[in-house]
mmCIF file with all atom_site columns, C-alpha atoms in Angstrom:
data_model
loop_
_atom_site.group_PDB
_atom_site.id
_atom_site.type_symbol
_atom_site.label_atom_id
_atom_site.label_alt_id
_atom_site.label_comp_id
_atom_site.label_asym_id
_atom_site.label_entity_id
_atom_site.label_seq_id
_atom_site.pdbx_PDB_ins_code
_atom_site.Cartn_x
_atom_site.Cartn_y
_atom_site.Cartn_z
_atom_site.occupancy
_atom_site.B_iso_or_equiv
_atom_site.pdbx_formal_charge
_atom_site.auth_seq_id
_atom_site.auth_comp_id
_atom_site.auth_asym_id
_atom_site.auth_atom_id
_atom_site.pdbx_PDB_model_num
ATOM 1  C CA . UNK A 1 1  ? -78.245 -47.060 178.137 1.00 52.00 ? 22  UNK A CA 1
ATOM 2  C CA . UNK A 1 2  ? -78.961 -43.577 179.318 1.00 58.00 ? 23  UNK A CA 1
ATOM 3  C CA . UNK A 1 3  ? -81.608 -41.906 176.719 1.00 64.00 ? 24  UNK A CA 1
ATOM 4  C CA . UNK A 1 4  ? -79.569 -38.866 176.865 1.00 74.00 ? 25  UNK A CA 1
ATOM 5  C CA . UNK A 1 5  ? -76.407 -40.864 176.169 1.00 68.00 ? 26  UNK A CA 1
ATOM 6  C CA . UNK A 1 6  ? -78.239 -42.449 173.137 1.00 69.00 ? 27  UNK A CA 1
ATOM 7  C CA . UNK A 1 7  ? -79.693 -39.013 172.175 1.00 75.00 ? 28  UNK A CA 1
ATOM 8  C CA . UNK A 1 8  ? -76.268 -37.060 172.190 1.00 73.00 ? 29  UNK A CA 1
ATOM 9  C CA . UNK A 1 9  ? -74.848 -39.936 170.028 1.00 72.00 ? 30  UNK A CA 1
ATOM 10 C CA . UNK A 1 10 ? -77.824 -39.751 167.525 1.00 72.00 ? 31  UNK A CA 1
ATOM 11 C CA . UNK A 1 11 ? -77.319 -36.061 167.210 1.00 72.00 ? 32  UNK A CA 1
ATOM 12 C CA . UNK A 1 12 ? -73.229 -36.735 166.581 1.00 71.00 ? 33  UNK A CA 1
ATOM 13 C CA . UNK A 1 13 ? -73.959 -39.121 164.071 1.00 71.00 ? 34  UNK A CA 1
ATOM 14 C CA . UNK A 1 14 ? -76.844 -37.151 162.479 1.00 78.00 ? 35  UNK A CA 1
ATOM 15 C CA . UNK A 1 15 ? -74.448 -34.252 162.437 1.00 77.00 ? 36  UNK A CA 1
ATOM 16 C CA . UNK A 1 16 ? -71.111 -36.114 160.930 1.00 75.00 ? 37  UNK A CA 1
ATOM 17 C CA . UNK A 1 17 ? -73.603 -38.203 158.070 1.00 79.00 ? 38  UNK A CA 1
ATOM 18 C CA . UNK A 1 18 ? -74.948 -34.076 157.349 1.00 82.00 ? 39  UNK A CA 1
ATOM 19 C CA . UNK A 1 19 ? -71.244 -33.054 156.929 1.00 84.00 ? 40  UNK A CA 1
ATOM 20 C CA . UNK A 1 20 ? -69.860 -36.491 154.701 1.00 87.00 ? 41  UNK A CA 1
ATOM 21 C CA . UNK A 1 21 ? -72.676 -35.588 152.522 1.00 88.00 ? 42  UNK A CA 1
ATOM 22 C CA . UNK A 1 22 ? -71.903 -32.158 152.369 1.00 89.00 ? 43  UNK A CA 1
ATOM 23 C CA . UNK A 1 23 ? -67.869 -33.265 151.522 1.00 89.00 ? 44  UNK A CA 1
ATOM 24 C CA . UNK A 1 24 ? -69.459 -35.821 149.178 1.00 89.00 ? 45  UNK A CA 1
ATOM 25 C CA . UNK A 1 25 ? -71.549 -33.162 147.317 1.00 91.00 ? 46  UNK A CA 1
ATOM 26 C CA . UNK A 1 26 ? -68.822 -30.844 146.631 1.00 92.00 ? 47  UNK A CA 1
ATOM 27 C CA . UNK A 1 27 ? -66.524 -33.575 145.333 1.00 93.00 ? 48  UNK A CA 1
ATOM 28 C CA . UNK A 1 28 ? -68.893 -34.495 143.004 1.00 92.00 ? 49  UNK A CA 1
ATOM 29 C CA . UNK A 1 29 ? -69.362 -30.766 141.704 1.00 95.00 ? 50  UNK A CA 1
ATOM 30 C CA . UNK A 1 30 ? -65.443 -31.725 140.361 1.00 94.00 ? 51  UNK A CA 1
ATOM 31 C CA . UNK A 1 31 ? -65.228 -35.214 139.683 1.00 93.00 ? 52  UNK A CA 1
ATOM 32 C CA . UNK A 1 32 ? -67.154 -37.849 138.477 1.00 92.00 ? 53  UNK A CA 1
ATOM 33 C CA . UNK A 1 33 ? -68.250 -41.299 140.431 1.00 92.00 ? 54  UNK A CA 1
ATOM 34 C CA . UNK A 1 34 ? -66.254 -43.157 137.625 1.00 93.00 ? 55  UNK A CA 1
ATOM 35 C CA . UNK A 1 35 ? -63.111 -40.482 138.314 1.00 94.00 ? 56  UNK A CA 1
ATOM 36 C CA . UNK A 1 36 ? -63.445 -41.668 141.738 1.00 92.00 ? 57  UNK A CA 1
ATOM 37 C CA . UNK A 1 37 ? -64.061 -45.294 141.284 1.00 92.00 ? 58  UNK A CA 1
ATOM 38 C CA . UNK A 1 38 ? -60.900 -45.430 139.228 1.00 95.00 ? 59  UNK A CA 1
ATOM 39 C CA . UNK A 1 39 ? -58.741 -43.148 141.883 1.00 94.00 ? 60  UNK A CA 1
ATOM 40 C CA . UNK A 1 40 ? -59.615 -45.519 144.510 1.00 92.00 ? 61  UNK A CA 1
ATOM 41 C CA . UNK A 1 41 ? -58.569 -48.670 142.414 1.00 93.00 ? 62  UNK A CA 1
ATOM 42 C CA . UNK A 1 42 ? -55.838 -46.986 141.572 1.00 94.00 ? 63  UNK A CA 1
ATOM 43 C CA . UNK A 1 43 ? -55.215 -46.619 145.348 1.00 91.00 ? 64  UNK A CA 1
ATOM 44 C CA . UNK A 1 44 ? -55.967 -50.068 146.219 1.00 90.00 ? 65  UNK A CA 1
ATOM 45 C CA . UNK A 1 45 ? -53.923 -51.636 143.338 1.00 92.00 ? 66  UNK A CA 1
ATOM 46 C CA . UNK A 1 46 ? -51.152 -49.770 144.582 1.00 88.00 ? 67  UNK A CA 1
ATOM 47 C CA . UNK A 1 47 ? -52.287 -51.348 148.514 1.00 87.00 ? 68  UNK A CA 1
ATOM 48 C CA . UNK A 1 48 ? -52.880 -48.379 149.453 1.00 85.00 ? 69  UNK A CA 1
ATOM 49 C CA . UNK A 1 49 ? -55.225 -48.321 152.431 1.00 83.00 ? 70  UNK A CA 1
ATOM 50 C CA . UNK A 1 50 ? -58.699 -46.408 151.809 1.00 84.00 ? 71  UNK A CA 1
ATOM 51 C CA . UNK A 1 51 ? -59.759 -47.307 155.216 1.00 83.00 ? 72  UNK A CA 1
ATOM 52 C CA . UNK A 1 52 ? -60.261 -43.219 155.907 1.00 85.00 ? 73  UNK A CA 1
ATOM 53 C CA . UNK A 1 53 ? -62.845 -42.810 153.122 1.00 86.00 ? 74  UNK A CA 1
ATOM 54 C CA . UNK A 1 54 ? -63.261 -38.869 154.805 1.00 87.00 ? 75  UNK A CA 1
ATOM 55 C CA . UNK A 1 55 ? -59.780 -38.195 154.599 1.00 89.00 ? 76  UNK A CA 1
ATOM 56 C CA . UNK A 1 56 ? -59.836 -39.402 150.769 1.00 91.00 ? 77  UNK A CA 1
ATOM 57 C CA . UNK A 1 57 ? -63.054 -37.585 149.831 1.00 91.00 ? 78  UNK A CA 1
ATOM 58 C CA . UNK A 1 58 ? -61.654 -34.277 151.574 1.00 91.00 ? 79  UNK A CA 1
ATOM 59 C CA . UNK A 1 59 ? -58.366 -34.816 149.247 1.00 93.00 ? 80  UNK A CA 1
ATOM 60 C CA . UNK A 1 60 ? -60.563 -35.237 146.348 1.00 94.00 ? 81  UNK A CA 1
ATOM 61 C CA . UNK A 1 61 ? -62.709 -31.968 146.942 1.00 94.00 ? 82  UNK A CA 1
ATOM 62 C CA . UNK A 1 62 ? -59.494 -30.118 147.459 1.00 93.00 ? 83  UNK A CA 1
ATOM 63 C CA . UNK A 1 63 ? -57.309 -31.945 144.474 1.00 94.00 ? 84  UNK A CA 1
ATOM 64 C CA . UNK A 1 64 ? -59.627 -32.221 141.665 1.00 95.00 ? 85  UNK A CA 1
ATOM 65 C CA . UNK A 1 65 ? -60.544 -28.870 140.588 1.00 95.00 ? 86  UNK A CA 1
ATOM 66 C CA . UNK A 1 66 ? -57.257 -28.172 139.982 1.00 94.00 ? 87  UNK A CA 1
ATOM 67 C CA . UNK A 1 67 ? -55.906 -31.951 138.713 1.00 93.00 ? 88  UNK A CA 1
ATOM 68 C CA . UNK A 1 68 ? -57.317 -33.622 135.424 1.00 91.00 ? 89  UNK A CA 1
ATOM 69 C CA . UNK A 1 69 ? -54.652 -36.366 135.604 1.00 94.00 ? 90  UNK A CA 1
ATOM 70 C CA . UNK A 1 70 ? -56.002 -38.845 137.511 1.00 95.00 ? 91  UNK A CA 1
ATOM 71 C CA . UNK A 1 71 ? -52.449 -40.590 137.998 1.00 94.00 ? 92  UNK A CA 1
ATOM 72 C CA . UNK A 1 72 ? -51.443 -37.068 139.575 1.00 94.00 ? 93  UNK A CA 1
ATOM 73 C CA . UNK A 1 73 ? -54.879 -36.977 141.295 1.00 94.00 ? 94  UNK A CA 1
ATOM 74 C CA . UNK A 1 74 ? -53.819 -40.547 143.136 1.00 94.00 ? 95  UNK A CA 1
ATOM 75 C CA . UNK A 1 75 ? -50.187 -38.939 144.096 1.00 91.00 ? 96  UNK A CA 1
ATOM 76 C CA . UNK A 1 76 ? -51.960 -36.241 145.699 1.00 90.00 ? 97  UNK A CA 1
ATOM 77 C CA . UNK A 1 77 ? -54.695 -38.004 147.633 1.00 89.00 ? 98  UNK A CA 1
ATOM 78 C CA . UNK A 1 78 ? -51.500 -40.499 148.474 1.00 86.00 ? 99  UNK A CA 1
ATOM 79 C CA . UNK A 1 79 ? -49.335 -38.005 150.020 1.00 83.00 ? 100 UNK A CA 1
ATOM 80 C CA . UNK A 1 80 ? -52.781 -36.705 152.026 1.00 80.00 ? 101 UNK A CA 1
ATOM 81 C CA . UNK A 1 81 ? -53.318 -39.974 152.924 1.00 71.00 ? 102 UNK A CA 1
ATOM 82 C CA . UNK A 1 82 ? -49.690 -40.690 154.107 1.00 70.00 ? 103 UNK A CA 1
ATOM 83 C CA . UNK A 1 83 ? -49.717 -43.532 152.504 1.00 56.00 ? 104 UNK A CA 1
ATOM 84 C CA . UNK A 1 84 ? -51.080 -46.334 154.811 1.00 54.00 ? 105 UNK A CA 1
ATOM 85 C CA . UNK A 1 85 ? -50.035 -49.164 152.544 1.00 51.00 ? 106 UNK A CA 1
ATOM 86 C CA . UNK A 1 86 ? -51.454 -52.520 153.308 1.00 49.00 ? 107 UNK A CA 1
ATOM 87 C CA . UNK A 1 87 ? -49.419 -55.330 154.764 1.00 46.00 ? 108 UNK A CA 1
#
């Protein structure tokens, strides 16, 4: 492999682990792991696929300031999600 080829994909994934944490860190500032843990089982009990863990956490940073329910939380993340259930 090229060591510009494996430098340019360091960088990428240097850049996109910078930005998940960033996500990550502001969906924290609103919800609790254990808020999150249970939105996720919730999600998986319901086969929902969680597969796109950035799509989820971005759904969470925008839904939970504003949603305490966590049952409405899961509708929400859900419809972001477009529901990928799980065969």
């Amino acid at each position: 492999m090229n060591i510009s080829v494996f430098r340019k994909q360091n960088i990428c994934w240097t850049n996109w682990k910078r930005n998940f944490l960033i996500l990550l860190k502001e969906v924290l500032r609103h919800a609790t792991v254990q808020r999150i843990s249970e939105v996720l089982q919730r999600l998986l009990s319901e086969r929902v696929s969680v597969r796109n863990m950035k799509l989820i956490m971005e759904a969470l940073a925008l839904w939970a300031p504003r949603e305490k329910d966590v049952i409405n939380l899961v509708e929400h993340i859900r419809g972001a999600n477009g529901a990928l259930y799980l065969p």
